Amino acid sequence: MADTPIIEARGLNTYYGASHVLHDVNFAVQPGETIGLMGRNGMGKSTLLNSLVGHVRPRTGVVTVNGKDMTQAEPHQIAQQGIAYVPEGRGIFPNLSVRENLIMAARTGKNGRNEWTYERILQTFPRLAERIETGGQKLSGGEQQMLTIGRALMTNPDLLILDEATEGLAPVIARDIWNIVKTIRATGIATIIVDKNFAAISAITDRNVILVKGRVVFDGSSRVLGEQPELLQRYLGI
């Protein structure tokens, strides 16, 4: 892996009003690396992601993308650096069809990368191909999640961020999502995944980071974490 992370946070302290949410957080993703971001509800996972992509301004600390300081950058500027974000709640355009949701996001990535074409998205997500003219508001939750992932991939990113990847989805649909994530990983796109399914995450991640009350309490390989059941019980309730 390259020495320069795709995205890195150093000493992040993020607040919501007077509430101190992130405490001196250090976090980095190398090219091609898949990371599971874990922790119970309310521990700062989404705040960290929003701080990385520019939706929330950290009070102190630095965010870099490919070594460039992007701490004060707007979300669209960070996206232009090859960062794609699939937020919790999905955020599709409900009045647009599946086709329109995909086409509006299509662009080549940095350095002319164009592996994820419209045709490849439909091959990867056959459910979307079947619903291609359907409005976003008429899709099931699982189909909407596939659409948001597909739309993010249409930007040909270097890093894909998935917040609550399978939250609220039926097991069979969740399994489809995990298989898609494996396919994405095999193409060399780096990924950050937030999800409550430790078994599913640990099966595909290189490394896991656990947050507790806005602090990093574990940062290590899936194998090492799996060999420490006391940590899983203490921090994740598994």
Tab-separated table of C-alpha atoms in Angstrom:
chain	number	residue	atom	x	y	z
A	1	MET	CA	0.000	0.000	0.000
A	2	ALA	CA	1.101	3.570	-0.646
A	3	ASP	CA	2.480	5.598	2.228
A	4	THR	CA	0.001	8.453	1.731
A	5	PRO	CA	-3.504	7.661	3.015
A	6	ILE	CA	-6.481	8.366	0.790
A	7	ILE	CA	-8.070	10.109	3.751
A	8	GLU	CA	-6.689	10.831	7.195
A	9	ALA	CA	-7.850	12.559	10.368
A	10	ARG	CA	-5.332	13.727	12.946
A	11	GLY	CA	-6.331	14.952	16.385
A	12	LEU	CA	-9.980	15.582	15.509
A	13	ASN	CA	-12.145	17.257	18.116
A	14	THR	CA	-15.691	17.779	16.880
A	15	TYR	CA	-18.526	19.437	18.780
A	16	TYR	CA	-22.273	19.855	18.372
A	17	GLY	CA	-22.822	23.109	20.207
A	18	ALA	CA	-21.361	22.596	23.683
A	19	SER	CA	-21.338	18.792	23.317
A	20	HIS	CA	-17.843	17.407	22.733
A	21	VAL	CA	-18.415	14.384	20.468
A	22	LEU	CA	-15.015	13.385	19.017
A	23	HIS	CA	-11.954	13.437	21.286
A	24	ASP	CA	-8.524	13.631	19.620
A	25	VAL	CA	-9.459	11.031	17.001
A	26	ASN	CA	-6.777	9.716	14.651
A	27	PHE	CA	-8.042	7.710	11.682
A	28	ALA	CA	-6.605	6.837	8.271
A	29	VAL	CA	-7.466	4.750	5.222
A	30	GLN	CA	-4.805	3.523	2.818
A	31	PRO	CA	-5.470	2.917	-0.892
A	32	GLY	CA	-7.380	-0.333	-1.386
A	33	GLU	CA	-7.956	-0.847	2.347
A	34	THR	CA	-11.329	-1.934	3.755
A	35	ILE	CA	-12.060	-0.703	7.278
A	36	GLY	CA	-14.928	-1.499	9.615
A	37	LEU	CA	-15.924	1.452	11.817
A	38	MET	CA	-17.660	0.042	14.878
A	39	GLY	CA	-19.274	1.093	18.122
A	40	ARG	CA	-22.620	1.208	19.828
A	41	ASN	CA	-25.191	3.839	18.863
A	42	GLY	CA	-24.231	7.389	19.779
A	43	MET	CA	-20.498	6.722	20.031
A	44	GLY	CA	-19.448	9.128	17.279
A	45	LYS	CA	-19.250	6.979	14.150
A	46	SER	CA	-21.463	9.144	11.936
A	47	THR	CA	-19.897	12.288	13.382
A	48	LEU	CA	-16.472	11.020	12.360
A	49	LEU	CA	-17.685	10.261	8.835
A	50	ASN	CA	-19.366	13.666	8.548
A	51	SER	CA	-16.176	15.330	9.796
A	52	LEU	CA	-14.177	13.487	7.130
A	53	VAL	CA	-16.429	14.492	4.229
A	54	GLY	CA	-17.004	18.111	5.216
A	55	HIS	CA	-20.570	18.025	6.513
A	56	VAL	CA	-19.354	18.890	10.023
A	57	ARG	CA	-16.410	21.139	10.835
A	58	PRO	CA	-14.039	19.835	13.512
A	59	ARG	CA	-13.120	22.471	16.062
A	60	THR	CA	-9.511	21.314	16.095
A	61	GLY	CA	-7.507	18.767	14.139
A	62	VAL	CA	-6.727	18.174	10.474
A	63	VAL	CA	-8.387	16.195	7.670
A	64	THR	CA	-6.262	15.391	4.623
A	65	VAL	CA	-7.186	13.724	1.341
A	66	ASN	CA	-4.249	12.266	-0.573
A	67	GLY	CA	-1.983	14.365	1.625
A	68	LYS	CA	-3.815	17.637	0.905
A	69	ASP	CA	-5.307	19.599	3.792
A	70	MET	CA	-9.100	19.549	3.297
A	71	THR	CA	-10.147	20.477	6.835
A	72	GLN	CA	-12.081	23.545	5.713
A	73	ALA	CA	-13.188	22.165	2.338
A	74	GLU	CA	-16.822	21.931	1.291
A	75	PRO	CA	-18.370	18.458	0.803
A	76	HIS	CA	-18.391	18.761	-3.001
A	77	GLN	CA	-14.687	19.613	-2.988
A	78	ILE	CA	-13.915	16.490	-0.986
A	79	ALA	CA	-16.114	14.412	-3.296
A	80	GLN	CA	-14.113	15.732	-6.255
A	81	GLN	CA	-11.006	14.225	-4.663
A	82	GLY	CA	-12.430	10.725	-5.159
A	83	ILE	CA	-14.450	10.290	-1.961
A	84	ALA	CA	-17.993	8.855	-2.290
A	85	TYR	CA	-20.329	8.869	0.718
A	86	VAL	CA	-23.436	6.708	1.155
A	87	PRO	CA	-25.093	8.255	4.223
A	88	GLU	CA	-27.403	6.675	6.744
A	89	GLY	CA	-30.908	7.234	5.383
A	90	ARG	CA	-29.717	6.778	1.781
A	91	GLY	CA	-30.680	10.176	0.330
A	92	ILE	CA	-31.823	9.133	-3.120
A	93	PHE	CA	-33.790	11.523	-5.336
A	94	PRO	CA	-37.332	10.155	-4.867
A	95	ASN	CA	-38.843	11.923	-7.876
A	96	LEU	CA	-36.209	10.590	-10.270
A	97	SER	CA	-36.210	7.111	-11.798
A	98	VAL	CA	-33.482	4.577	-11.103
A	99	ARG	CA	-31.957	5.430	-14.473
A	100	GLU	CA	-31.988	9.168	-13.740
A	101	ASN	CA	-30.511	8.704	-10.250
A	102	LEU	CA	-27.604	6.801	-11.785
A	103	ILE	CA	-27.000	8.919	-14.867
A	104	MET	CA	-26.958	12.207	-12.963
A	105	ALA	CA	-23.984	10.951	-10.897
A	106	ALA	CA	-21.945	9.529	-13.779
A	107	ARG	CA	-18.427	10.886	-14.191
A	108	THR	CA	-14.892	9.667	-14.550
A	109	GLY	CA	-12.843	9.452	-11.408
A	110	LYS	CA	-9.491	10.961	-10.634
A	111	ASN	CA	-6.818	10.188	-13.204
A	112	GLY	CA	-9.518	9.254	-15.738
A	113	ARG	CA	-10.745	6.186	-13.882
A	114	ASN	CA	-13.916	4.869	-15.520
A	115	GLU	CA	-14.329	1.256	-14.394
A	116	TRP	CA	-17.844	1.706	-13.028
A	117	THR	CA	-20.007	2.444	-16.037
A	118	TYR	CA	-23.803	2.522	-16.234
A	119	GLU	CA	-23.733	-0.937	-17.836
A	120	ARG	CA	-21.527	-2.385	-15.122
A	121	ILE	CA	-23.776	-1.002	-12.392
A	122	LEU	CA	-26.781	-2.774	-13.904
A	123	GLN	CA	-24.813	-6.013	-14.194
A	124	THR	CA	-23.762	-5.723	-10.549
A	125	PHE	CA	-27.253	-4.751	-9.358
A	126	PRO	CA	-29.704	-6.826	-11.436
A	127	ARG	CA	-32.577	-5.701	-9.201
A	128	LEU	CA	-31.972	-2.145	-10.371
A	129	ALA	CA	-31.974	-3.240	-13.995
A	130	GLU	CA	-35.427	-4.709	-13.427
A	131	ARG	CA	-36.652	-1.434	-11.902
A	132	ILE	CA	-34.811	0.936	-14.216
A	133	GLU	CA	-37.766	3.247	-14.964
A	134	THR	CA	-39.230	3.079	-11.439
A	135	GLY	CA	-39.242	6.208	-9.302
A	136	GLY	CA	-36.969	6.195	-6.291
A	137	GLN	CA	-39.869	6.597	-3.876
A	138	LYS	CA	-41.390	3.322	-5.095
A	139	LEU	CA	-38.308	1.201	-4.378
A	140	SER	CA	-38.012	-1.053	-1.351
A	141	GLY	CA	-35.474	-0.191	1.340
A	142	GLY	CA	-33.026	-2.729	-0.045
A	143	GLU	CA	-33.428	-1.446	-3.584
A	144	GLN	CA	-32.880	2.115	-2.389
A	145	GLN	CA	-29.677	1.056	-0.669
A	146	MET	CA	-28.479	-0.651	-3.850
A	147	LEU	CA	-29.309	2.509	-5.775
A	148	THR	CA	-27.345	4.756	-3.421
A	149	ILE	CA	-24.330	2.442	-3.609
A	150	GLY	CA	-24.650	2.226	-7.388
A	151	ARG	CA	-24.959	6.009	-7.665
A	152	ALA	CA	-21.805	6.442	-5.549
A	153	LEU	CA	-19.912	3.981	-7.729
A	154	MET	CA	-20.910	5.939	-10.839
A	155	THR	CA	-18.484	8.626	-9.639
A	156	ASN	CA	-15.641	6.071	-9.915
A	157	PRO	CA	-14.312	6.843	-6.439
A	158	ASP	CA	-11.044	5.897	-4.775
A	159	LEU	CA	-12.856	5.577	-1.430
A	160	LEU	CA	-16.448	4.508	-0.759
A	161	ILE	CA	-17.969	5.266	2.656
A	162	LEU	CA	-21.028	3.229	3.706
A	163	ASP	CA	-22.835	4.410	6.837
A	164	GLU	CA	-25.183	1.708	8.239
A	165	ALA	CA	-24.722	-0.463	5.177
A	166	THR	CA	-27.517	-2.968	5.946
A	167	GLU	CA	-29.542	-1.211	8.650
A	168	GLY	CA	-33.188	-2.312	8.591
A	169	LEU	CA	-32.812	-4.623	5.602
A	170	ALA	CA	-34.166	-8.170	5.358
A	171	PRO	CA	-31.445	-10.828	5.783
A	172	VAL	CA	-31.591	-11.923	2.143
A	173	ILE	CA	-31.156	-8.329	0.959
A	174	ALA	CA	-28.394	-7.707	3.493
A	175	ARG	CA	-26.589	-10.746	2.109
A	176	ASP	CA	-26.814	-9.248	-1.384
A	177	ILE	CA	-25.316	-5.988	-0.091
A	178	TRP	CA	-22.392	-7.803	1.531
A	179	ASN	CA	-21.702	-9.683	-1.694
A	180	ILE	CA	-21.696	-6.377	-3.567
A	181	VAL	CA	-19.242	-4.907	-1.044
A	182	LYS	CA	-16.941	-7.873	-1.672
A	183	THR	CA	-17.120	-7.177	-5.398
A	184	ILE	CA	-16.285	-3.522	-4.813
A	185	ARG	CA	-13.336	-4.449	-2.634
A	186	ALA	CA	-11.994	-6.789	-5.322
A	187	THR	CA	-11.811	-3.849	-7.753
A	188	GLY	CA	-9.361	-2.038	-5.465
A	189	ILE	CA	-11.668	0.682	-4.160
A	190	ALA	CA	-10.972	1.480	-0.517
A	191	THR	CA	-14.026	1.232	1.745
A	192	ILE	CA	-15.161	2.389	5.191
A	193	ILE	CA	-18.155	0.392	6.435
A	194	VAL	CA	-20.372	1.138	9.421
A	195	ASP	CA	-22.690	-1.721	10.345
A	196	LYS	CA	-23.802	-3.626	13.428
A	197	ASN	CA	-23.129	-7.059	11.917
A	198	PHE	CA	-19.647	-7.783	13.269
A	199	ALA	CA	-19.438	-11.209	11.620
A	200	ALA	CA	-20.215	-9.792	8.187
A	201	ILE	CA	-17.867	-6.828	8.559
A	202	SER	CA	-14.962	-8.804	9.967
A	203	ALA	CA	-15.219	-11.305	7.100
A	204	ILE	CA	-14.256	-8.647	4.550
A	205	THR	CA	-12.302	-5.930	6.380
A	206	ASP	CA	-8.549	-5.562	6.656
A	207	ARG	CA	-8.837	-3.533	9.823
A	208	ASN	CA	-11.434	-2.476	12.383
A	209	VAL	CA	-11.705	0.703	14.434
A	210	ILE	CA	-13.956	0.898	17.503
A	211	LEU	CA	-15.215	4.192	18.914
A	212	VAL	CA	-16.462	4.571	22.479
A	213	LYS	CA	-17.798	7.996	23.486
A	214	GLY	CA	-15.902	9.618	20.640
A	215	ARG	CA	-12.552	8.011	21.399
A	216	VAL	CA	-10.707	5.289	19.482
A	217	VAL	CA	-10.403	2.311	21.831
A	218	PHE	CA	-9.302	-0.276	19.260
A	219	ASP	CA	-7.546	-0.079	15.906
A	220	GLY	CA	-6.331	-3.388	14.535
A	221	SER	CA	-6.916	-6.323	12.227
A	222	SER	CA	-10.148	-8.302	12.114
A	223	ARG	CA	-8.223	-11.378	13.202
A	224	VAL	CA	-6.806	-9.707	16.296
A	225	LEU	CA	-10.209	-8.327	17.278
A	226	GLY	CA	-11.883	-11.692	16.751
A	227	GLU	CA	-9.350	-13.274	19.108
A	228	GLN	CA	-10.351	-10.885	21.906
A	229	PRO	CA	-13.980	-11.706	22.758
A	230	GLU	CA	-13.738	-9.604	25.902
A	231	LEU	CA	-13.325	-6.495	23.721
A	232	LEU	CA	-16.319	-7.455	21.603
A	233	GLN	CA	-18.425	-7.880	24.713
A	234	ARG	CA	-17.196	-4.725	26.415
A	235	TYR	CA	-17.403	-2.359	23.459
A	236	LEU	CA	-19.978	-3.908	21.121
A	237	GLY	CA	-22.107	-6.081	23.363
A	238	ILE	CA	-21.402	-9.170	21.231
